[in-house]
């Protein structure tokens, strides 16, 4: 039975990959993401956190791009290339973990609200609606300021303020799944709440979660960069803190366009890549979108 199950999974993945390859923007986005993640993972093999220290900068202040510093330097003579490379670790880490926290909270609340139709479901949706009307960026800014600046608090601030849209999406999908006849048969055979939600509902909403996660990571990276630019950071170098530094030191007035452009382009490229992947996954995993595109 195990070999049969693995064979089916391999065949399903093969069909998925064949369909995904037909989504050229998604493939381009995936390639950009692979490069970005690999570069972030291998960064400690070539450089260390000392490249972000103000006492190790050896270049001239805000020097233009050259052979010695391909992306120029900042106000302390630090290489923008090395700082962007090391900062990718912080930006991607916060983006991934905040998105996972947001998706996790949204999935649990969404499935519970869709499965329990009584007062519990109503209360969960009212809580979701309350969080939904709150300005997520302002709420995250306040939470991060109260909890203090650290990687963990930034992740929590972003994660606990960005889950409502996921919860509503998962609830709608849960209602659609539980309207199918085999759910009634499962209940008639004695299937409990845990069995139905984990064995029937969760596998059916998992493809939707995969697409939502990629889009949520893009949103989390933008939020982290915005928080860092507004002064609430994890006290580590990231693309957002670099943009904040360029603003504080007047890079625009000094004509140091590289100090602003390079971190900004990194944010745009990675966010766009996640968005392209997410849209491609939606087209592949959503039968209605797949038929519409055919």
PDB file of C-alpha atoms in Angstrom:
ATOM      1  CA  UNK A   1       0.000   0.000   0.000  1.00  0.00           C
ATOM      2  CA  UNK A   2       2.853   2.369   0.811  1.00  0.00           C
ATOM      3  CA  UNK A   3       4.460   1.884  -2.587  1.00  0.00           C
ATOM      4  CA  UNK A   4       1.131   2.448  -4.305  1.00  0.00           C
ATOM      5  CA  UNK A   5       0.583   5.659  -2.348  1.00  0.00           C
ATOM      6  CA  UNK A   6       4.043   6.957  -3.230  1.00  0.00           C
ATOM      7  CA  UNK A   7       3.499   6.060  -6.873  1.00  0.00           C
ATOM      8  CA  UNK A   8       0.277   8.027  -6.916  1.00  0.00           C
ATOM      9  CA  UNK A   9       1.977  10.982  -5.270  1.00  0.00           C
ATOM     10  CA  UNK A  10       4.786  10.950  -7.821  1.00  0.00           C
ATOM     11  CA  UNK A  11       2.292  10.823 -10.663  1.00  0.00           C
ATOM     12  CA  UNK A  12       0.259  13.665  -9.125  1.00  0.00           C
ATOM     13  CA  UNK A  13       3.392  15.777  -8.678  1.00  0.00           C
ATOM     14  CA  UNK A  14       4.404  15.016 -12.265  1.00  0.00           C
ATOM     15  CA  UNK A  15       1.040  16.211 -13.544  1.00  0.00           C
ATOM     16  CA  UNK A  16       1.266  19.304 -11.356  1.00  0.00           C
ATOM     17  CA  UNK A  17       4.758  20.153 -12.609  1.00  0.00           C
ATOM     18  CA  UNK A  18       3.780  19.635 -16.246  1.00  0.00           C
ATOM     19  CA  UNK A  19       0.900  22.067 -15.790  1.00  0.00           C
ATOM     20  CA  UNK A  20       2.984  24.544 -13.795  1.00  0.00           C
ATOM     21  CA  UNK A  21       5.680  24.633 -16.478  1.00  0.00           C
ATOM     22  CA  UNK A  22       3.041  25.958 -18.856  1.00  0.00           C
ATOM     23  CA  UNK A  23       2.748  29.050 -16.644  1.00  0.00           C
ATOM     24  CA  UNK A  24       5.811  30.952 -17.865  1.00  0.00           C
ATOM     25  CA  UNK A  25       5.522  33.880 -15.405  1.00  0.00           C
ATOM     26  CA  UNK A  26       5.312  31.374 -12.568  1.00  0.00           C
ATOM     27  CA  UNK A  27       8.433  29.558 -13.764  1.00  0.00           C
ATOM     28  CA  UNK A  28      10.325  32.857 -13.981  1.00  0.00           C
ATOM     29  CA  UNK A  29       9.174  33.774 -10.488  1.00  0.00           C
ATOM     30  CA  UNK A  30      10.216  30.365  -9.162  1.00  0.00           C
ATOM     31  CA  UNK A  31      13.671  30.727 -10.710  1.00  0.00           C
ATOM     32  CA  UNK A  32      14.139  34.142  -9.061  1.00  0.00           C
ATOM     33  CA  UNK A  33      13.023  32.730  -5.707  1.00  0.00           C
ATOM     34  CA  UNK A  34      15.384  29.773  -5.929  1.00  0.00           C
ATOM     35  CA  UNK A  35      18.310  32.102  -6.646  1.00  0.00           C
ATOM     36  CA  UNK A  36      17.344  34.453  -3.796  1.00  0.00           C
ATOM     37  CA  UNK A  37      16.896  31.659  -1.249  1.00  0.00           C
ATOM     38  CA  UNK A  38      20.112  29.879  -2.251  1.00  0.00           C
ATOM     39  CA  UNK A  39      22.112  33.116  -2.024  1.00  0.00           C
ATOM     40  CA  UNK A  40      20.649  33.808   1.426  1.00  0.00           C
ATOM     41  CA  UNK A  41      21.461  30.284   2.634  1.00  0.00           C
ATOM     42  CA  UNK A  42      25.055  30.250   1.379  1.00  0.00           C
ATOM     43  CA  UNK A  43      25.855  33.782   2.563  1.00  0.00           C
ATOM     44  CA  UNK A  44      27.566  32.610   5.816  1.00  0.00           C
ATOM     45  CA  UNK A  45      29.963  30.503   3.726  1.00  0.00           C
ATOM     46  CA  UNK A  46      31.438  33.615   2.098  1.00  0.00           C
ATOM     47  CA  UNK A  47      30.703  36.550   4.425  1.00  0.00           C
ATOM     48  CA  UNK A  48      29.610  37.131   8.014  1.00  0.00           C
ATOM     49  CA  UNK A  49      27.650  39.700   9.958  1.00  0.00           C
ATOM     50  CA  UNK A  50      30.748  41.896  10.335  1.00  0.00           C
ATOM     51  CA  UNK A  51      30.062  43.277   6.835  1.00  0.00           C
ATOM     52  CA  UNK A  52      27.212  45.266   8.420  1.00  0.00           C
ATOM     53  CA  UNK A  53      29.358  46.758  11.179  1.00  0.00           C
ATOM     54  CA  UNK A  54      30.108  50.471  10.901  1.00  0.00           C
ATOM     55  CA  UNK A  55      33.688  49.899  12.117  1.00  0.00           C
ATOM     56  CA  UNK A  56      34.587  47.531   9.283  1.00  0.00           C
ATOM     57  CA  UNK A  57      33.717  49.844   6.409  1.00  0.00           C
ATOM     58  CA  UNK A  58      36.845  50.580   4.430  1.00  0.00           C
ATOM     59  CA  UNK A  59      35.400  52.433   1.462  1.00  0.00           C
ATOM     60  CA  UNK A  60      34.741  56.097   0.944  1.00  0.00           C
ATOM     61  CA  UNK A  61      31.475  57.617   2.151  1.00  0.00           C
ATOM     62  CA  UNK A  62      28.672  56.954  -0.349  1.00  0.00           C
ATOM     63  CA  UNK A  63      31.142  56.062  -3.097  1.00  0.00           C
ATOM     64  CA  UNK A  64      29.651  55.371  -6.514  1.00  0.00           C
ATOM     65  CA  UNK A  65      29.678  51.819  -7.929  1.00  0.00           C
ATOM     66  CA  UNK A  66      33.146  50.717  -9.001  1.00  0.00           C
ATOM     67  CA  UNK A  67      35.212  47.582  -9.484  1.00  0.00           C
ATOM     68  CA  UNK A  68      36.003  47.471  -5.768  1.00  0.00           C
ATOM     69  CA  UNK A  69      32.371  48.097  -4.753  1.00  0.00           C
ATOM     70  CA  UNK A  70      30.071  47.029  -7.616  1.00  0.00           C
ATOM     71  CA  UNK A  71      26.966  48.431  -5.869  1.00  0.00           C
ATOM     72  CA  UNK A  72      28.700  51.381  -4.202  1.00  0.00           C
ATOM     73  CA  UNK A  73      29.012  52.112  -0.487  1.00  0.00           C
ATOM     74  CA  UNK A  74      26.870  53.645   2.232  1.00  0.00           C
ATOM     75  CA  UNK A  75      27.481  56.472   4.701  1.00  0.00           C
ATOM     76  CA  UNK A  76      30.002  54.352   6.652  1.00  0.00           C
ATOM     77  CA  UNK A  77      31.901  53.033   3.647  1.00  0.00           C
ATOM     78  CA  UNK A  78      30.276  49.603   3.843  1.00  0.00           C
ATOM     79  CA  UNK A  79      29.702  47.657   0.639  1.00  0.00           C
ATOM     80  CA  UNK A  80      26.068  47.838  -0.476  1.00  0.00           C
ATOM     81  CA  UNK A  81      26.503  44.499  -2.276  1.00  0.00           C
ATOM     82  CA  UNK A  82      27.588  42.678   0.883  1.00  0.00           C
ATOM     83  CA  UNK A  83      24.935  44.379   3.012  1.00  0.00           C
ATOM     84  CA  UNK A  84      22.174  43.492   0.559  1.00  0.00           C
ATOM     85  CA  UNK A  85      23.437  39.914   0.445  1.00  0.00           C
ATOM     86  CA  UNK A  86      23.513  39.564   4.225  1.00  0.00           C
ATOM     87  CA  UNK A  87      20.279  41.524   4.678  1.00  0.00           C
ATOM     88  CA  UNK A  88      18.432  39.065   2.436  1.00  0.00           C
ATOM     89  CA  UNK A  89      18.669  36.543   5.270  1.00  0.00           C
ATOM     90  CA  UNK A  90      16.702  38.767   7.638  1.00  0.00           C
ATOM     91  CA  UNK A  91      14.120  39.885   5.077  1.00  0.00           C
ATOM     92  CA  UNK A  92      13.414  36.380   3.787  1.00  0.00           C
ATOM     93  CA  UNK A  93      13.420  34.824   7.259  1.00  0.00           C
ATOM     94  CA  UNK A  94      10.879  37.303   8.602  1.00  0.00           C
ATOM     95  CA  UNK A  95       8.822  37.015   5.422  1.00  0.00           C
ATOM     96  CA  UNK A  96       8.632  33.217   5.542  1.00  0.00           C
ATOM     97  CA  UNK A  97       8.018  32.834   9.282  1.00  0.00           C
ATOM     98  CA  UNK A  98       5.487  35.669   9.495  1.00  0.00           C
ATOM     99  CA  UNK A  99       3.608  34.197   6.540  1.00  0.00           C
ATOM    100  CA  UNK A 100       3.592  30.724   8.126  1.00  0.00           C
ATOM    101  CA  UNK A 101       2.271  32.191  11.396  1.00  0.00           C
ATOM    102  CA  UNK A 102      -0.413  34.124   9.549  1.00  0.00           C
ATOM    103  CA  UNK A 103      -1.435  31.125   7.441  1.00  0.00           C
ATOM    104  CA  UNK A 104      -1.463  28.874  10.504  1.00  0.00           C
ATOM    105  CA  UNK A 105      -3.755  31.169  12.495  1.00  0.00           C
ATOM    106  CA  UNK A 106      -5.997  31.808   9.507  1.00  0.00           C
ATOM    107  CA  UNK A 107      -6.278  28.106   8.683  1.00  0.00           C
ATOM    108  CA  UNK A 108      -7.237  27.047  12.216  1.00  0.00           C
ATOM    109  CA  UNK A 109      -9.811  29.814  12.631  1.00  0.00           C
ATOM    110  CA  UNK A 110     -11.152  29.438   9.092  1.00  0.00           C
ATOM    111  CA  UNK A 111     -11.672  25.670   9.349  1.00  0.00           C
ATOM    112  CA  UNK A 112     -13.171  25.981  12.845  1.00  0.00           C
ATOM    113  CA  UNK A 113     -15.546  28.763  11.743  1.00  0.00           C
ATOM    114  CA  UNK A 114     -16.650  26.761   8.713  1.00  0.00           C
ATOM    115  CA  UNK A 115     -17.001  23.451  10.518  1.00  0.00           C
ATOM    116  CA  UNK A 116     -18.801  24.645  13.649  1.00  0.00           C
ATOM    117  CA  UNK A 117     -21.920  26.412  12.388  1.00  0.00           C
ATOM    118  CA  UNK A 118     -23.304  27.487  15.780  1.00  0.00           C
ATOM    119  CA  UNK A 119     -22.292  30.175  18.225  1.00  0.00           C
ATOM    120  CA  UNK A 120     -18.594  29.239  18.046  1.00  0.00           C
ATOM    121  CA  UNK A 121     -18.433  29.801  14.292  1.00  0.00           C
ATOM    122  CA  UNK A 122     -20.298  33.101  14.666  1.00  0.00           C
ATOM    123  CA  UNK A 123     -17.928  34.321  17.392  1.00  0.00           C
ATOM    124  CA  UNK A 124     -14.848  33.357  15.358  1.00  0.00           C
ATOM    125  CA  UNK A 125     -16.126  35.244  12.319  1.00  0.00           C
ATOM    126  CA  UNK A 126     -16.941  38.338  14.390  1.00  0.00           C
ATOM    127  CA  UNK A 127     -13.393  38.288  15.751  1.00  0.00           C
ATOM    128  CA  UNK A 128     -12.096  37.860  12.191  1.00  0.00           C
ATOM    129  CA  UNK A 129     -14.203  40.789  10.970  1.00  0.00           C
ATOM    130  CA  UNK A 130     -12.906  42.925  13.848  1.00  0.00           C
ATOM    131  CA  UNK A 131      -9.284  42.207  12.906  1.00  0.00           C
ATOM    132  CA  UNK A 132     -10.128  42.706   9.247  1.00  0.00           C
ATOM    133  CA  UNK A 133     -11.291  46.288   9.703  1.00  0.00           C
ATOM    134  CA  UNK A 134      -8.210  47.213  11.719  1.00  0.00           C
ATOM    135  CA  UNK A 135      -5.405  48.804   9.665  1.00  0.00           C
ATOM    136  CA  UNK A 136      -2.936  45.926   9.714  1.00  0.00           C
ATOM    137  CA  UNK A 137       0.164  48.061   9.173  1.00  0.00           C
ATOM    138  CA  UNK A 138      -0.700  50.460  11.999  1.00  0.00           C
ATOM    139  CA  UNK A 139      -1.595  47.556  14.295  1.00  0.00           C
ATOM    140  CA  UNK A 140       1.659  45.772  13.480  1.00  0.00           C
ATOM    141  CA  UNK A 141       3.567  49.009  14.084  1.00  0.00           C
ATOM    142  CA  UNK A 142       1.974  49.438  17.522  1.00  0.00           C
ATOM    143  CA  UNK A 143       2.531  45.786  18.491  1.00  0.00           C
ATOM    144  CA  UNK A 144       6.159  45.848  17.381  1.00  0.00           C
ATOM    145  CA  UNK A 145       6.747  49.080  19.310  1.00  0.00           C
ATOM    146  CA  UNK A 146       5.151  47.647  22.463  1.00  0.00           C
ATOM    147  CA  UNK A 147       6.874  44.250  22.294  1.00  0.00           C
ATOM    148  CA  UNK A 148      10.276  45.722  21.425  1.00  0.00           C
ATOM    149  CA  UNK A 149      12.519  45.387  18.418  1.00  0.00           C
ATOM    150  CA  UNK A 150      13.606  41.810  17.713  1.00  0.00           C
ATOM    151  CA  UNK A 151      13.178  39.288  14.949  1.00  0.00           C
ATOM    152  CA  UNK A 152      10.618  37.327  16.958  1.00  0.00           C
ATOM    153  CA  UNK A 153       8.486  40.336  17.820  1.00  0.00           C
ATOM    154  CA  UNK A 154       8.465  41.580  14.212  1.00  0.00           C
ATOM    155  CA  UNK A 155       7.371  38.122  13.047  1.00  0.00           C
ATOM    156  CA  UNK A 156       4.613  38.029  15.668  1.00  0.00           C
ATOM    157  CA  UNK A 157       3.478  41.577  14.894  1.00  0.00           C
ATOM    158  CA  UNK A 158       3.116  40.803  11.191  1.00  0.00           C
ATOM    159  CA  UNK A 159       1.677  37.316  11.654  1.00  0.00           C
ATOM    160  CA  UNK A 160      -1.068  38.166  14.150  1.00  0.00           C
ATOM    161  CA  UNK A 161      -2.324  41.114  12.092  1.00  0.00           C
ATOM    162  CA  UNK A 162      -2.438  39.566   8.610  1.00  0.00           C
ATOM    163  CA  UNK A 163      -4.435  36.346   9.089  1.00  0.00           C
ATOM    164  CA  UNK A 164      -8.094  37.524   8.692  1.00  0.00           C
ATOM    165  CA  UNK A 165      -8.199  37.369   4.881  1.00  0.00           C
ATOM    166  CA  UNK A 166      -6.826  33.819   4.982  1.00  0.00           C
ATOM    167  CA  UNK A 167      -9.417  32.840   7.607  1.00  0.00           C
ATOM    168  CA  UNK A 168     -12.303  34.069   5.478  1.00  0.00           C
ATOM    169  CA  UNK A 169     -10.931  32.327   2.400  1.00  0.00           C
ATOM    170  CA  UNK A 170     -10.458  29.019   4.226  1.00  0.00           C
ATOM    171  CA  UNK A 171     -13.890  29.264   5.836  1.00  0.00           C
ATOM    172  CA  UNK A 172     -15.542  29.631   2.436  1.00  0.00           C
ATOM    173  CA  UNK A 173     -13.625  26.626   1.116  1.00  0.00           C
ATOM    174  CA  UNK A 174     -14.482  24.614   4.240  1.00  0.00           C
ATOM    175  CA  UNK A 175     -18.185  25.293   3.739  1.00  0.00           C
ATOM    176  CA  UNK A 176     -17.903  24.118   0.131  1.00  0.00           C
ATOM    177  CA  UNK A 177     -16.080  20.923   1.129  1.00  0.00           C
ATOM    178  CA  UNK A 178     -18.481  20.051   3.937  1.00  0.00           C
ATOM    179  CA  UNK A 179     -21.445  20.374   1.550  1.00  0.00           C
ATOM    180  CA  UNK A 180     -20.212  17.319  -0.377  1.00  0.00           C
ATOM    181  CA  UNK A 181     -21.987  13.959   0.084  1.00  0.00           C
ATOM    182  CA  UNK A 182     -18.982  12.035   1.395  1.00  0.00           C
ATOM    183  CA  UNK A 183     -18.849  14.305   4.458  1.00  0.00           C
ATOM    184  CA  UNK A 184     -22.368  13.186   5.365  1.00  0.00           C
ATOM    185  CA  UNK A 185     -21.338   9.559   4.905  1.00  0.00           C
ATOM    186  CA  UNK A 186     -18.316  10.123   7.142  1.00  0.00           C
ATOM    187  CA  UNK A 187     -20.540  11.600   9.859  1.00  0.00           C
ATOM    188  CA  UNK A 188     -22.985   8.707   9.530  1.00  0.00           C
ATOM    189  CA  UNK A 189     -20.137   6.248  10.017  1.00  0.00           C
ATOM    190  CA  UNK A 190     -19.128   7.924  13.249  1.00  0.00           C
ATOM    191  CA  UNK A 191     -16.468  10.380  12.049  1.00  0.00           C
ATOM    192  CA  UNK A 192     -15.822  13.019  14.695  1.00  0.00           C
ATOM    193  CA  UNK A 193     -14.862  16.671  14.334  1.00  0.00           C
ATOM    194  CA  UNK A 194     -11.130  15.948  14.367  1.00  0.00           C
ATOM    195  CA  UNK A 195     -11.426  13.192  11.755  1.00  0.00           C
ATOM    196  CA  UNK A 196     -13.519  15.293   9.388  1.00  0.00           C
ATOM    197  CA  UNK A 197     -11.414  18.446   9.648  1.00  0.00           C
ATOM    198  CA  UNK A 198      -8.020  16.729   9.397  1.00  0.00           C
ATOM    199  CA  UNK A 199      -8.791  13.852   7.020  1.00  0.00           C
ATOM    200  CA  UNK A 200     -11.293  15.524   4.687  1.00  0.00           C
ATOM    201  CA  UNK A 201     -11.319  19.318   4.997  1.00  0.00           C
ATOM    202  CA  UNK A 202      -7.621  20.071   5.459  1.00  0.00           C
ATOM    203  CA  UNK A 203      -6.395  17.999   2.444  1.00  0.00           C
ATOM    204  CA  UNK A 204      -8.960  19.748   0.248  1.00  0.00           C
ATOM    205  CA  UNK A 205      -7.957  23.260   1.328  1.00  0.00           C
ATOM    206  CA  UNK A 206      -4.206  22.491   1.253  1.00  0.00           C
ATOM    207  CA  UNK A 207      -3.746  23.469  -2.438  1.00  0.00           C
ATOM    208  CA  UNK A 208      -5.403  26.793  -1.722  1.00  0.00           C
ATOM    209  CA  UNK A 209      -3.120  27.270   1.283  1.00  0.00           C
ATOM    210  CA  UNK A 210      -0.048  26.670  -0.878  1.00  0.00           C
ATOM    211  CA  UNK A 211      -0.995  29.463  -3.246  1.00  0.00           C
ATOM    212  CA  UNK A 212      -2.005  31.752  -0.374  1.00  0.00           C
ATOM    213  CA  UNK A 213       1.296  31.187   1.420  1.00  0.00           C
ATOM    214  CA  UNK A 214       3.376  32.442  -1.497  1.00  0.00           C
ATOM    215  CA  UNK A 215       1.272  35.586  -1.720  1.00  0.00           C
ATOM    216  CA  UNK A 216       1.404  36.051   2.051  1.00  0.00           C
ATOM    217  CA  UNK A 217       5.214  35.857   2.068  1.00  0.00           C
ATOM    218  CA  UNK A 218       5.342  38.692  -0.453  1.00  0.00           C
ATOM    219  CA  UNK A 219       3.013  40.761   1.718  1.00  0.00           C
ATOM    220  CA  UNK A 220       5.072  39.992   4.850  1.00  0.00           C
ATOM    221  CA  UNK A 221       8.317  41.118   3.183  1.00  0.00           C
ATOM    222  CA  UNK A 222       6.717  44.402   2.153  1.00  0.00           C
ATOM    223  CA  UNK A 223       5.324  44.897   5.663  1.00  0.00           C
ATOM    224  CA  UNK A 224       8.705  44.195   7.274  1.00  0.00           C
ATOM    225  CA  UNK A 225      10.388  46.665   4.948  1.00  0.00           C
ATOM    226  CA  UNK A 226       7.738  49.271   5.717  1.00  0.00           C
ATOM    227  CA  UNK A 227       8.071  48.757   9.472  1.00  0.00           C
ATOM    228  CA  UNK A 228      11.856  49.012   9.215  1.00  0.00           C
ATOM    229  CA  UNK A 229      11.585  52.198   7.167  1.00  0.00           C
ATOM    230  CA  UNK A 230       9.264  53.647   9.824  1.00  0.00           C
ATOM    231  CA  UNK A 231      11.847  52.885  12.499  1.00  0.00           C
ATOM    232  CA  UNK A 232      10.606  49.572  13.916  1.00  0.00           C
ATOM    233  CA  UNK A 233      13.150  46.919  12.972  1.00  0.00           C
ATOM    234  CA  UNK A 234      14.605  43.665  14.268  1.00  0.00           C
ATOM    235  CA  UNK A 235      17.925  45.429  15.049  1.00  0.00           C
ATOM    236  CA  UNK A 236      19.473  43.513  12.181  1.00  0.00           C
ATOM    237  CA  UNK A 237      20.382  44.567   8.681  1.00  0.00           C
ATOM    238  CA  UNK A 238      17.566  44.001   6.205  1.00  0.00           C
ATOM    239  CA  UNK A 239      16.492  45.574   2.962  1.00  0.00           C
ATOM    240  CA  UNK A 240      14.045  47.746   4.888  1.00  0.00           C
ATOM    241  CA  UNK A 241      16.666  49.035   7.324  1.00  0.00           C
ATOM    242  CA  UNK A 242      18.933  49.874   4.406  1.00  0.00           C
ATOM    243  CA  UNK A 243      16.203  52.021   2.883  1.00  0.00           C
ATOM    244  CA  UNK A 244      15.752  53.685   6.257  1.00  0.00           C
ATOM    245  CA  UNK A 245      19.487  54.349   6.434  1.00  0.00           C
ATOM    246  CA  UNK A 246      19.496  55.898   2.976  1.00  0.00           C
ATOM    247  CA  UNK A 247      16.694  58.229   4.084  1.00  0.00           C
ATOM    248  CA  UNK A 248      18.339  59.183   7.362  1.00  0.00           C
ATOM    249  CA  UNK A 249      21.639  60.018   5.694  1.00  0.00           C
ATOM    250  CA  UNK A 250      20.114  61.932   2.804  1.00  0.00           C
ATOM    251  CA  UNK A 251      21.195  59.601   0.010  1.00  0.00           C
ATOM    252  CA  UNK A 252      18.716  61.198  -2.382  1.00  0.00           C
ATOM    253  CA  UNK A 253      20.076  64.704  -1.772  1.00  0.00           C
ATOM    254  CA  UNK A 254      23.657  63.437  -2.041  1.00  0.00           C
ATOM    255  CA  UNK A 255      22.948  61.766  -5.380  1.00  0.00           C
ATOM    256  CA  UNK A 256      23.708  58.288  -3.961  1.00  0.00           C
ATOM    257  CA  UNK A 257      21.008  56.614  -6.047  1.00  0.00           C
ATOM    258  CA  UNK A 258      22.594  53.178  -5.581  1.00  0.00           C
ATOM    259  CA  UNK A 259      21.942  53.303  -1.834  1.00  0.00           C
ATOM    260  CA  UNK A 260      18.209  53.629  -2.535  1.00  0.00           C
ATOM    261  CA  UNK A 261      17.830  51.716  -5.780  1.00  0.00           C
ATOM    262  CA  UNK A 262      19.614  48.445  -4.951  1.00  0.00           C
ATOM    263  CA  UNK A 263      17.671  47.491  -1.776  1.00  0.00           C
ATOM    264  CA  UNK A 264      14.459  48.706  -3.400  1.00  0.00           C
ATOM    265  CA  UNK A 265      15.024  46.552  -6.479  1.00  0.00           C
ATOM    266  CA  UNK A 266      15.698  43.516  -4.274  1.00  0.00           C
ATOM    267  CA  UNK A 267      12.361  44.011  -2.520  1.00  0.00           C
ATOM    268  CA  UNK A 268      10.524  44.512  -5.811  1.00  0.00           C
ATOM    269  CA  UNK A 269      12.157  41.485  -7.468  1.00  0.00           C
ATOM    270  CA  UNK A 270      11.454  39.051  -4.620  1.00  0.00           C
ATOM    271  CA  UNK A 271       7.921  40.298  -3.993  1.00  0.00           C
ATOM    272  CA  UNK A 272       7.137  40.131  -7.698  1.00  0.00           C
ATOM    273  CA  UNK A 273       8.578  36.608  -7.864  1.00  0.00           C
ATOM    274  CA  UNK A 274       6.389  35.433  -4.978  1.00  0.00           C
ATOM    275  CA  UNK A 275       3.368  37.078  -6.586  1.00  0.00           C
ATOM    276  CA  UNK A 276       4.017  35.413  -9.949  1.00  0.00           C
ATOM    277  CA  UNK A 277       4.421  32.031  -8.260  1.00  0.00           C
ATOM    278  CA  UNK A 278       1.259  32.528  -6.237  1.00  0.00           C
ATOM    279  CA  UNK A 279      -0.819  33.482  -9.262  1.00  0.00           C
ATOM    280  CA  UNK A 280       0.567  30.545 -11.236  1.00  0.00           C
ATOM    281  CA  UNK A 281      -0.227  28.147  -8.393  1.00  0.00           C
ATOM    282  CA  UNK A 282      -3.767  29.517  -8.228  1.00  0.00           C
ATOM    283  CA  UNK A 283      -4.201  28.875 -11.935  1.00  0.00           C
ATOM    284  CA  UNK A 284      -2.830  25.337 -11.660  1.00  0.00           C
ATOM    285  CA  UNK A 285      -4.582  24.271  -8.452  1.00  0.00           C
ATOM    286  CA  UNK A 286      -7.935  25.997  -8.984  1.00  0.00           C
ATOM    287  CA  UNK A 287      -9.986  23.999 -11.541  1.00  0.00           C
ATOM    288  CA  UNK A 288     -12.176  26.990 -12.372  1.00  0.00           C
ATOM    289  CA  UNK A 289      -9.186  29.202 -13.204  1.00  0.00           C
ATOM    290  CA  UNK A 290      -7.579  26.355 -15.147  1.00  0.00           C
ATOM    291  CA  UNK A 291     -10.719  25.931 -17.285  1.00  0.00           C
ATOM    292  CA  UNK A 292     -11.005  29.679 -17.818  1.00  0.00           C
ATOM    293  CA  UNK A 293      -7.420  29.833 -19.062  1.00  0.00           C
ATOM    294  CA  UNK A 294      -7.846  26.845 -21.361  1.00  0.00           C
TER     295      UNK A 294
END
